[in-house]
mmCIF file of C-alpha atoms in Angstrom:
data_model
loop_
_atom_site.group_PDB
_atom_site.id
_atom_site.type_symbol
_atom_site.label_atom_id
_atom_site.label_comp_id
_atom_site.label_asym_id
_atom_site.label_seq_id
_atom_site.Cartn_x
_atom_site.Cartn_y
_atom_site.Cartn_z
ATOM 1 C CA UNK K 212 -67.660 35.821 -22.746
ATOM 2 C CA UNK K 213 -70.709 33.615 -23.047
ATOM 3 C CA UNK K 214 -71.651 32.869 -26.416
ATOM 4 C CA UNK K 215 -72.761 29.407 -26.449
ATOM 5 C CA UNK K 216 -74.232 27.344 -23.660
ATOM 6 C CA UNK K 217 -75.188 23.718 -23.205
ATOM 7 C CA UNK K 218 -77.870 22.453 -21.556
ATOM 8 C CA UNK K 219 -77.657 18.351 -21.173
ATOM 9 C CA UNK K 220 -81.064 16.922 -20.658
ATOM 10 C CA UNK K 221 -82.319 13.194 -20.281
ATOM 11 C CA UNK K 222 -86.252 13.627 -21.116
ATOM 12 C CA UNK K 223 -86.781 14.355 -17.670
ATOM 13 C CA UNK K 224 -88.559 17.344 -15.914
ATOM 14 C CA UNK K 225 -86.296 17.381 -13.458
ATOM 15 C CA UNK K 226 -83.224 17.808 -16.027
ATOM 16 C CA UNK K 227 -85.442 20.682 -17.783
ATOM 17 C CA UNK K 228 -85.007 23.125 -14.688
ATOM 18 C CA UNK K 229 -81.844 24.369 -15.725
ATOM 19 C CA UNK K 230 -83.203 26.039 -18.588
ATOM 20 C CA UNK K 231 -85.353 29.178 -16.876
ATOM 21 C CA UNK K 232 -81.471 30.518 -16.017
ATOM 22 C CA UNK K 233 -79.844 29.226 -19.205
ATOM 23 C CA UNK K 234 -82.512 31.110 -21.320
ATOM 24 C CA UNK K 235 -82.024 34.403 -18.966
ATOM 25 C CA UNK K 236 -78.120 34.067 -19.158
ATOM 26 C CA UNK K 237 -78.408 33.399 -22.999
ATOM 27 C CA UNK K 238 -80.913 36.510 -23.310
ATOM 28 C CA UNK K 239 -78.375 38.930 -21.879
ATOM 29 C CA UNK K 240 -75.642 37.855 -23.604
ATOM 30 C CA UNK K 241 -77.141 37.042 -26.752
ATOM 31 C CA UNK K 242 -75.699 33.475 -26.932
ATOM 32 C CA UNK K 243 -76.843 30.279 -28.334
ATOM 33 C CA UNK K 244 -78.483 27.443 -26.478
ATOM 34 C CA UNK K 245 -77.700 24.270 -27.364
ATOM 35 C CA UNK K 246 -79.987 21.361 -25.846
ATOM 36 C CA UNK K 247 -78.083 17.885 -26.243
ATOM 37 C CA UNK K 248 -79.303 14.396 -25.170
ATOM 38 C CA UNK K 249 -77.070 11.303 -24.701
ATOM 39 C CA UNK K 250 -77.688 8.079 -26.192
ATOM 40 C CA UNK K 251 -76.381 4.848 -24.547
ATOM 41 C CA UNK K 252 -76.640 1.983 -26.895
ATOM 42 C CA UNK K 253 -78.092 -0.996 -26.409
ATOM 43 C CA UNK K 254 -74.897 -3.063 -27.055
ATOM 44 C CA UNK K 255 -73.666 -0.783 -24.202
ATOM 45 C CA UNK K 256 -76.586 -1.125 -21.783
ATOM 46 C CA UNK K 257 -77.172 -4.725 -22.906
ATOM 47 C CA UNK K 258 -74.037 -6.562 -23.747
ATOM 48 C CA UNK K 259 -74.468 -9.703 -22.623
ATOM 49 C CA UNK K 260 -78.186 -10.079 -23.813
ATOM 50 C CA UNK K 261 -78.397 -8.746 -27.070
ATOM 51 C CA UNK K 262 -82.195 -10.263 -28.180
ATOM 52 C CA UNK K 263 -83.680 -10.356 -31.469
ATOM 53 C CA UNK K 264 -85.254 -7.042 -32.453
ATOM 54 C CA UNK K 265 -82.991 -4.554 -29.815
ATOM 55 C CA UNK K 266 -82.275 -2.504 -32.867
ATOM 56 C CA UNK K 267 -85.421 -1.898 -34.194
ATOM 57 C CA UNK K 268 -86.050 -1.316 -30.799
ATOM 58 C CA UNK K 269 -83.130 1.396 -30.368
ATOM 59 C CA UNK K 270 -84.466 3.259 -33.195
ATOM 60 C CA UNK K 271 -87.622 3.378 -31.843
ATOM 61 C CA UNK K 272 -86.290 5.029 -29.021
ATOM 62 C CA UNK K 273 -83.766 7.358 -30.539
ATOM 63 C CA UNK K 274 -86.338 8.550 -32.788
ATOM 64 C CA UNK K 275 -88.448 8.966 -29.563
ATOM 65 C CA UNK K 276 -85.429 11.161 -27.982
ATOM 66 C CA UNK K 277 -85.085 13.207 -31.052
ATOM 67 C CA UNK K 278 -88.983 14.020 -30.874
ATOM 68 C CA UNK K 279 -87.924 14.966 -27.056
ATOM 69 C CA UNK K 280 -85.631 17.097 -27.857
ATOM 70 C CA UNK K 281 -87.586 18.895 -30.817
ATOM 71 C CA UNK K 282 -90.589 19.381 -28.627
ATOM 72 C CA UNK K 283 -88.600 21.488 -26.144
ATOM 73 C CA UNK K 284 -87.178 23.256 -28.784
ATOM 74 C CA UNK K 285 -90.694 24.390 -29.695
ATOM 75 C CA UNK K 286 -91.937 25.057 -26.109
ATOM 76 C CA UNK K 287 -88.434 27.596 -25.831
ATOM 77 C CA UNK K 288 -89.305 29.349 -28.878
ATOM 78 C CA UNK K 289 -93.205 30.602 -27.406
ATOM 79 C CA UNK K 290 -91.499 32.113 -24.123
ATOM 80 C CA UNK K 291 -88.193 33.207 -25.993
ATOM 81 C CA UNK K 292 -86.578 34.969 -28.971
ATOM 82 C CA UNK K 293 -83.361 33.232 -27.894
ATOM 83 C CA UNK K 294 -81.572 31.281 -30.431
ATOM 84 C CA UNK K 295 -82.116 27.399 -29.544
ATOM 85 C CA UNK K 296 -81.085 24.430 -31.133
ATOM 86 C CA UNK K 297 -80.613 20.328 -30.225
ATOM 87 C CA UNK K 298 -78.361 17.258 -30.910
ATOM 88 C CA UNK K 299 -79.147 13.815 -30.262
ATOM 89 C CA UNK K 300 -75.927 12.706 -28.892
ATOM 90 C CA UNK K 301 -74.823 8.883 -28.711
ATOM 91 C CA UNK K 302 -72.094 7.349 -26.779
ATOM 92 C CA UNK K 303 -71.240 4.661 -24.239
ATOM 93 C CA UNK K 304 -70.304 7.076 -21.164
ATOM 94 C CA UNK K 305 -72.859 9.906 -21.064
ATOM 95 C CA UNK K 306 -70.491 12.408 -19.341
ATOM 96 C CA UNK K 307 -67.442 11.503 -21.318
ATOM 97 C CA UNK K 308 -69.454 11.754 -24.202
ATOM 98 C CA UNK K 309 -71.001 15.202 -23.097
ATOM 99 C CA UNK K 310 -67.659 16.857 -22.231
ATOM 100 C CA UNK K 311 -66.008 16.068 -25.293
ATOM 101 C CA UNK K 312 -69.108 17.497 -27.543
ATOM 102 C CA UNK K 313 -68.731 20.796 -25.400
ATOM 103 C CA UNK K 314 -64.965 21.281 -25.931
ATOM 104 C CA UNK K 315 -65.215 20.363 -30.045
ATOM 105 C CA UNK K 316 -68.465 22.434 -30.131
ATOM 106 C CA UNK K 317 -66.956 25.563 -28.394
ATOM 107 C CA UNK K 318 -68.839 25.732 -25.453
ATOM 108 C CA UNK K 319 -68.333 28.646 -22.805
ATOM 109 C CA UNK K 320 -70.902 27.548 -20.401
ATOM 110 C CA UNK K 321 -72.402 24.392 -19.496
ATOM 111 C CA UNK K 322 -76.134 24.619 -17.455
ATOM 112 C CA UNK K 323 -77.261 21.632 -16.171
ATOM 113 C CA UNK K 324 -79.437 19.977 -13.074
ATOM 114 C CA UNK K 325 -77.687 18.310 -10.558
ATOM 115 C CA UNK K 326 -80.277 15.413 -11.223
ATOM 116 C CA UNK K 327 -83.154 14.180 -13.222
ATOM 117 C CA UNK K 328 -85.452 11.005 -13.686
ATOM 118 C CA UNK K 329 -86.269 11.558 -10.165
ATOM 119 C CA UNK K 330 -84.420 11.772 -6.869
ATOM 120 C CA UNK K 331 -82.521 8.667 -7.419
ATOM 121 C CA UNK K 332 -81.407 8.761 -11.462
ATOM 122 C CA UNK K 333 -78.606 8.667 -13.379
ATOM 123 C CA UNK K 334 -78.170 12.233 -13.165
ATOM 124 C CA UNK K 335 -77.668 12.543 -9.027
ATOM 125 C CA UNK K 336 -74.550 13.599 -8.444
ATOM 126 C CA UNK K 337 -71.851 11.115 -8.051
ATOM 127 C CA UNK K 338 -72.664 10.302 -11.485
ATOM 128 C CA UNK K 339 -73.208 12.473 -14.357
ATOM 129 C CA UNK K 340 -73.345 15.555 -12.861
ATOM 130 C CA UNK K 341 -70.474 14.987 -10.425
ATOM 131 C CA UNK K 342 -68.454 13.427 -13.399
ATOM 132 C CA UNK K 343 -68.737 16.386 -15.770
ATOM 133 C CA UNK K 344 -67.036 18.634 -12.668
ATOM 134 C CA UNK K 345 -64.658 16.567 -13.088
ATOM 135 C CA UNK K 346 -63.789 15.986 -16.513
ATOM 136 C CA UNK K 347 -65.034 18.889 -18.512
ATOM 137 C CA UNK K 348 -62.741 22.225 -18.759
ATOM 138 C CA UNK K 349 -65.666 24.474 -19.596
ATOM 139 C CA UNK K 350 -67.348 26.261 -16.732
ATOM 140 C CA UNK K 351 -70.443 23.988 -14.983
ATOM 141 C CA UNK K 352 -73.529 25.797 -13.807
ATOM 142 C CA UNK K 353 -75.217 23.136 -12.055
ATOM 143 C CA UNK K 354 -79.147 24.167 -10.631
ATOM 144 C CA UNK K 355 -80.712 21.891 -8.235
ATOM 145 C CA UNK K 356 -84.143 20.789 -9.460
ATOM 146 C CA UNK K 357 -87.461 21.650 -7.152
ATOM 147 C CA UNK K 358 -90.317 20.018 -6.664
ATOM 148 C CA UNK K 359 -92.482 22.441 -8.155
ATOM 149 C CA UNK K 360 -94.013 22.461 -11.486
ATOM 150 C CA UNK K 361 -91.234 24.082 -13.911
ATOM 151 C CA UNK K 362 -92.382 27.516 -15.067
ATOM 152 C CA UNK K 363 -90.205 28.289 -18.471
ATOM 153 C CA UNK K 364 -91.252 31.740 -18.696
ATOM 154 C CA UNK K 365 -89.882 33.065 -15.347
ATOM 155 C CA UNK K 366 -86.778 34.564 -14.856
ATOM 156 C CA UNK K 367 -84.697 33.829 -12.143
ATOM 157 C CA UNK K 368 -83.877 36.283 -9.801
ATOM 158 C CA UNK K 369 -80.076 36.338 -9.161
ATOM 159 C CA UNK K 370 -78.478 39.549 -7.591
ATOM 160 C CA UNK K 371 -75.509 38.343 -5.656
ATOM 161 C CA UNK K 372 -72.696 36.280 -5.476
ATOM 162 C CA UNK K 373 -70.644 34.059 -3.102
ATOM 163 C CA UNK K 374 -67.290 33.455 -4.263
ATOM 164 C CA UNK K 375 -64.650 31.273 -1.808
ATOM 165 C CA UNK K 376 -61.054 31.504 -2.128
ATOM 166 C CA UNK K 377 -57.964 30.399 -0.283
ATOM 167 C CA UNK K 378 -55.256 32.989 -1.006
ATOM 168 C CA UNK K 379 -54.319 30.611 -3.805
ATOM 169 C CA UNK K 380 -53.845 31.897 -7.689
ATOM 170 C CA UNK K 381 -55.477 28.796 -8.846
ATOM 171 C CA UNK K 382 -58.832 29.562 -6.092
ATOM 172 C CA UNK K 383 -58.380 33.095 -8.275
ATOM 173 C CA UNK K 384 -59.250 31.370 -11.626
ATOM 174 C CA UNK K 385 -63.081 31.339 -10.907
ATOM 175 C CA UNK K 386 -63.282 34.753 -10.888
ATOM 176 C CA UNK K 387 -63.095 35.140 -14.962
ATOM 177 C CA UNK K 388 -65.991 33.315 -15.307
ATOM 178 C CA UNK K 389 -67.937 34.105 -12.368
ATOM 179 C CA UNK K 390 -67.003 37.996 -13.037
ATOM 180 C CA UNK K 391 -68.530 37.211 -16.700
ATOM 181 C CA UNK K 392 -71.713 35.998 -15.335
ATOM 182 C CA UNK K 393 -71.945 38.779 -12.934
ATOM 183 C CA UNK K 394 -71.563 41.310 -15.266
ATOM 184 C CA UNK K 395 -74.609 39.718 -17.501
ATOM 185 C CA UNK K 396 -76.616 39.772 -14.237
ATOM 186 C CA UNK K 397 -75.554 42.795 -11.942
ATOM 187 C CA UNK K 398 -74.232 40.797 -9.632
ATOM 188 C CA UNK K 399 -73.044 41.529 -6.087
ATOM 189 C CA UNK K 400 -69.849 39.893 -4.850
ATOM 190 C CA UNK K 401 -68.914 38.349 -1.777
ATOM 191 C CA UNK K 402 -65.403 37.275 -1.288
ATOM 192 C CA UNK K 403 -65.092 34.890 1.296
ATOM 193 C CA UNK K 404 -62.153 33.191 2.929
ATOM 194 C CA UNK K 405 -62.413 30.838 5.713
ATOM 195 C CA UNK K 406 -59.282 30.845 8.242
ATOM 196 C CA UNK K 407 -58.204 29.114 11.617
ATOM 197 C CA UNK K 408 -55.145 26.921 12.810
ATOM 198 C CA UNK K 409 -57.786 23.848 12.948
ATOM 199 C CA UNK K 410 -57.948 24.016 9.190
ATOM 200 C CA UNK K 411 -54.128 24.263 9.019
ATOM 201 C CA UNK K 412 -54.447 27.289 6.945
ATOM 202 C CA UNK K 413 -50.836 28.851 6.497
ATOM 203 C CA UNK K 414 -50.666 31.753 4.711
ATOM 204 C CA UNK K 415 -48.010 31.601 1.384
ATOM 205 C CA UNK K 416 -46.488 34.164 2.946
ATOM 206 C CA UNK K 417 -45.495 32.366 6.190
ATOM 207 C CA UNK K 418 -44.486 29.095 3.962
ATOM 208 C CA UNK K 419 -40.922 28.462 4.636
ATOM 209 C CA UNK K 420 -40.503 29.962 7.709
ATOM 210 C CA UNK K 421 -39.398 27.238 9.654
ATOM 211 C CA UNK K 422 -42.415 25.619 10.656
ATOM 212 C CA UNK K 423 -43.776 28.629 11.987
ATOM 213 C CA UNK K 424 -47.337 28.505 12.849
ATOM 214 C CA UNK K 425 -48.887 31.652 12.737
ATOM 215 C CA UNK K 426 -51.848 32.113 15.832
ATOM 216 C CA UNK K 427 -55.093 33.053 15.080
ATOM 217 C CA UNK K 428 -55.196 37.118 15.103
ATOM 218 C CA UNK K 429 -52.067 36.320 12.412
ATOM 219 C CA UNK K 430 -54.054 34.359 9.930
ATOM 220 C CA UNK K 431 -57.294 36.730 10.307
ATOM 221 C CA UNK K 432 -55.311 39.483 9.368
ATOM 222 C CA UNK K 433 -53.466 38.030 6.582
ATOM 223 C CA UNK K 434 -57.006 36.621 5.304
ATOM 224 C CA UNK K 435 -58.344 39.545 5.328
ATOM 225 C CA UNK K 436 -55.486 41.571 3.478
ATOM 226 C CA UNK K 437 -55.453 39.022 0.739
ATOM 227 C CA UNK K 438 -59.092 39.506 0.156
ATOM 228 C CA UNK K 439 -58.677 43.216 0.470
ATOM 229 C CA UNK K 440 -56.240 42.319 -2.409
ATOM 230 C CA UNK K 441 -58.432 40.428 -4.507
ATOM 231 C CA UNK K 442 -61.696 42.883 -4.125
ATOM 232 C CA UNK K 443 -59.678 46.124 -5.237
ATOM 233 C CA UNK K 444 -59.074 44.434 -8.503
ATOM 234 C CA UNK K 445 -62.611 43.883 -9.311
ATOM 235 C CA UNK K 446 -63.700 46.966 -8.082
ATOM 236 C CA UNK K 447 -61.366 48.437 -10.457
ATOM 237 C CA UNK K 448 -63.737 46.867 -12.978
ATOM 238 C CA UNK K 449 -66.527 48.434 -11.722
ATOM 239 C CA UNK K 450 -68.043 45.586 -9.964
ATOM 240 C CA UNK K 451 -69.400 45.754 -6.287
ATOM 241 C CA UNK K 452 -67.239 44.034 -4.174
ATOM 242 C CA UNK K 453 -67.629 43.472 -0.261
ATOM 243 C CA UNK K 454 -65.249 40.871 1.722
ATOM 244 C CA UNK K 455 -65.895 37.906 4.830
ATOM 245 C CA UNK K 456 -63.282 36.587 7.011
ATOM 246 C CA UNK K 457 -64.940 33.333 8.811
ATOM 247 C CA UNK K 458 -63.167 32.103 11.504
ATOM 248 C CA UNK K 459 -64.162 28.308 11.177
ATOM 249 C CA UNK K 460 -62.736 24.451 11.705
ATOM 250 C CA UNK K 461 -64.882 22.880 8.398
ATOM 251 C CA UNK K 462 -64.686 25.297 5.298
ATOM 252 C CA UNK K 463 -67.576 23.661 3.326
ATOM 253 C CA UNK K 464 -70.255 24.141 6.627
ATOM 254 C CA UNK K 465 -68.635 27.517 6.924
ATOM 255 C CA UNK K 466 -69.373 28.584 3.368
ATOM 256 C CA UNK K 467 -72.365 27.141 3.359
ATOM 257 C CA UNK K 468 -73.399 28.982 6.409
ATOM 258 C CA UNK K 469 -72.432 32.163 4.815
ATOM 259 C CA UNK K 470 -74.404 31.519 1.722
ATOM 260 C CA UNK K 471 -77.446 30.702 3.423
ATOM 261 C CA UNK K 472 -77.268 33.981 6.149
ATOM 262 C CA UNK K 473 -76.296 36.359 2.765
ATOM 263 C CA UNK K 474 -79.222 35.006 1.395
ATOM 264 C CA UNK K 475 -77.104 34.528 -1.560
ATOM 265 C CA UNK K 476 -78.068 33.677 -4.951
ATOM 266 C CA UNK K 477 -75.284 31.518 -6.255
ATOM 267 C CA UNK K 478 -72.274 30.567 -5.223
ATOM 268 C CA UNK K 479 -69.061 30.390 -7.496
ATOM 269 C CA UNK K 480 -65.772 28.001 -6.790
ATOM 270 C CA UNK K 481 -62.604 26.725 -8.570
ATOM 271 C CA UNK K 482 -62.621 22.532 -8.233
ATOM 272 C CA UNK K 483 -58.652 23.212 -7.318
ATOM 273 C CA UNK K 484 -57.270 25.230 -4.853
ATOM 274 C CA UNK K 485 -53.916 26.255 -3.020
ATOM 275 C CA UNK K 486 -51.441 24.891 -5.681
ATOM 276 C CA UNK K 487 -54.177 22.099 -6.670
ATOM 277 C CA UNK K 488 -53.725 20.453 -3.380
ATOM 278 C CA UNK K 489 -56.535 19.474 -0.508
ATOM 279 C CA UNK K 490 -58.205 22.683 0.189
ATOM 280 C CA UNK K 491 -60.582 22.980 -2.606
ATOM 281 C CA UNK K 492 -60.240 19.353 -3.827
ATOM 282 C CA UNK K 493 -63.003 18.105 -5.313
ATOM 283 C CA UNK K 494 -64.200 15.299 -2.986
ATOM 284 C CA UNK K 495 -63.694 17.518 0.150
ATOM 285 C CA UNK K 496 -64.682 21.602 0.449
ATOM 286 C CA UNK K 497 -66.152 21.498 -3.416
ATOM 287 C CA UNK K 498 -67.960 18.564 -3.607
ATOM 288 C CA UNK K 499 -69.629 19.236 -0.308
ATOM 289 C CA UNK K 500 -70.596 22.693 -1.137
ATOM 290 C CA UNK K 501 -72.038 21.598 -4.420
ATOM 291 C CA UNK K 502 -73.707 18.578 -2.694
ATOM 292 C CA UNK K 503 -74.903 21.010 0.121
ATOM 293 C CA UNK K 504 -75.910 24.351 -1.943
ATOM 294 C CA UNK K 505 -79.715 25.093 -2.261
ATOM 295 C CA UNK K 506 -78.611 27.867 -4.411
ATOM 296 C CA UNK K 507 -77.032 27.052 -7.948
ATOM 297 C CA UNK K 508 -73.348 26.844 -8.160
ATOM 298 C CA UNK K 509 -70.978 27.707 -10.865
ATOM 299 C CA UNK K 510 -67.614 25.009 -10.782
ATOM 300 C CA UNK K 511 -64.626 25.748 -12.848
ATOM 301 C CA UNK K 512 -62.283 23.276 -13.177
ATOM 302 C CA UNK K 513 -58.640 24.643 -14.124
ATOM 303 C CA UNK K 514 -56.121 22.221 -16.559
ATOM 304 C CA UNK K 515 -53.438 23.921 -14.681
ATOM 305 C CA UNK K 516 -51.235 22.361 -12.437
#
């Protein structure tokens, strides 16, 4: 499935994290890498004080991002045989711009940090990072940067996954891609599934009953059955499958929680859940587990309604 990835970066060595696990994806799939940049331009940045010599100036620093990007280019190709190349991208919105180069250019994977320049830059999510969950339509790995000195010849270790759902068929869309990745990898699965009348999680098949509320014991049961459900499937494709119920009042802390005591390695989730409605809305149980997540986590955002 993943024959082309892109890996934004903004000259940063924070940004350049997220290509250890782009280069190991890329390296069992046999894929491309593609390393693009964003330009802003000046007339963008600077509208309202455009001074003598800014564009002399831009192309100074243009040519400057170019050199960027052709330098890590080099550094890839002493630590990998993997097939890399760059574009020096310009536009006035760097994630608008970025989405729209990974849909024309075929993308099946984006990898990116969730933030570069330093703790505070444009890439913290909430900006770039948060905007391309949001916009783009191709699958988002997004690695959180550490403080330690980036080390392009390790591999990441990755060996199992942590994938939420809420009984919905749009939850169930993140499972193409995350079964894709897991396949290059030899990933693990959890399914997970976080129930409880607190979260006013009603089953679909209580819906229309009335405005019966089904008690605990009810939804554990159905939760459970559902994921049951889901987990024979993949097994059926070979993959190793195991299943959670959590019993819990704030789904994000819950999956969180279970990431952290499965000593999971990533953690996969559809932006949309439960006929696109609250439950896995971005701005409520995704956006705080990708906020929250010390792991990497891979967002797919579905165009479905």
């Amino acid at each position: 499935m993943y024959r082309s990835l892109l890996v934004p970066l903004d000259g940063s060595a924070y940004g350049e994290h997220a290509l250890p696990l782009a280069l190991s994806i890329a390296r069992r799939a046999g894929a491309l890498v593609n390393l693009v940049q964003v330009h802003v331009p000046f007339t963008v940045m600077f509208a309202d004080s455009i001074a003598p010599g800014t564009y002399e100036a831009e192309a100074k620093v243009m040519e400057h991002e170019r050199a960027y990007l052709d330098e890590v280019v080099k550094r890839l190709a002493t630590v990998s045989p993997i097939r890399v190349t760059s574009a020096l991208l310009e536009g006035p919105v760097v994630a608008e711009t970025l989405s729209g180069h990974s849909a024309n250019a075929g993308a099946d994977l984006i990898v990116m940090t969730t933030h570069g320049r330093g703790p505070l830059s444009r890439f913290w999510l909430g900006n770039v990072a948060d905007e391309m969950v949001r916009r783009a339509t191709t699958p988002i790995l997004l690695v959180r940067p550490q403080e330690k000195a980036l080390d392009l010849a390790s591999e990441p270790v990755m060996r199992h996954i942590l994938i939420p759902l809420d009984g919905s068929a749009l939850a169930e869309l993140v499972l193409a891609p995350a079964g894709a990745l897991g396949s290059l990898m030899q990933f693990e699965y959890t399914l997970v599934r976080v129930y409880g009348p607190e979260i006013d999680l009603v089953p679909l098949s209580y819906e229309g009953l009335g405005g019966f509320k089904p008690g605990e014991e009810e939804l554990r049961v159905e939760a459970q059955d559902y994921l049951n459900r889901v987990a024979e499937r993949l097994k059926g494709k070979g993959l190793k499958v195991q299943t959670q119920v959590v019993l819990g009042q704030h789904p994000a802390s819950s999956i969180l929680d279970m990431g952290q005591s499965l000593s999971v390695d990533l953690i996969a989730l559809e932006t949309h859940g439960r006929r696109g409605l609250p439950r896995l809305l971005l701005g409520s149980v995704a956006d705080k587990v990708i906020r929250g997540a010390s792991t990497p986590v891979l967002v797919h955002r579905s165009t479905e309604k």
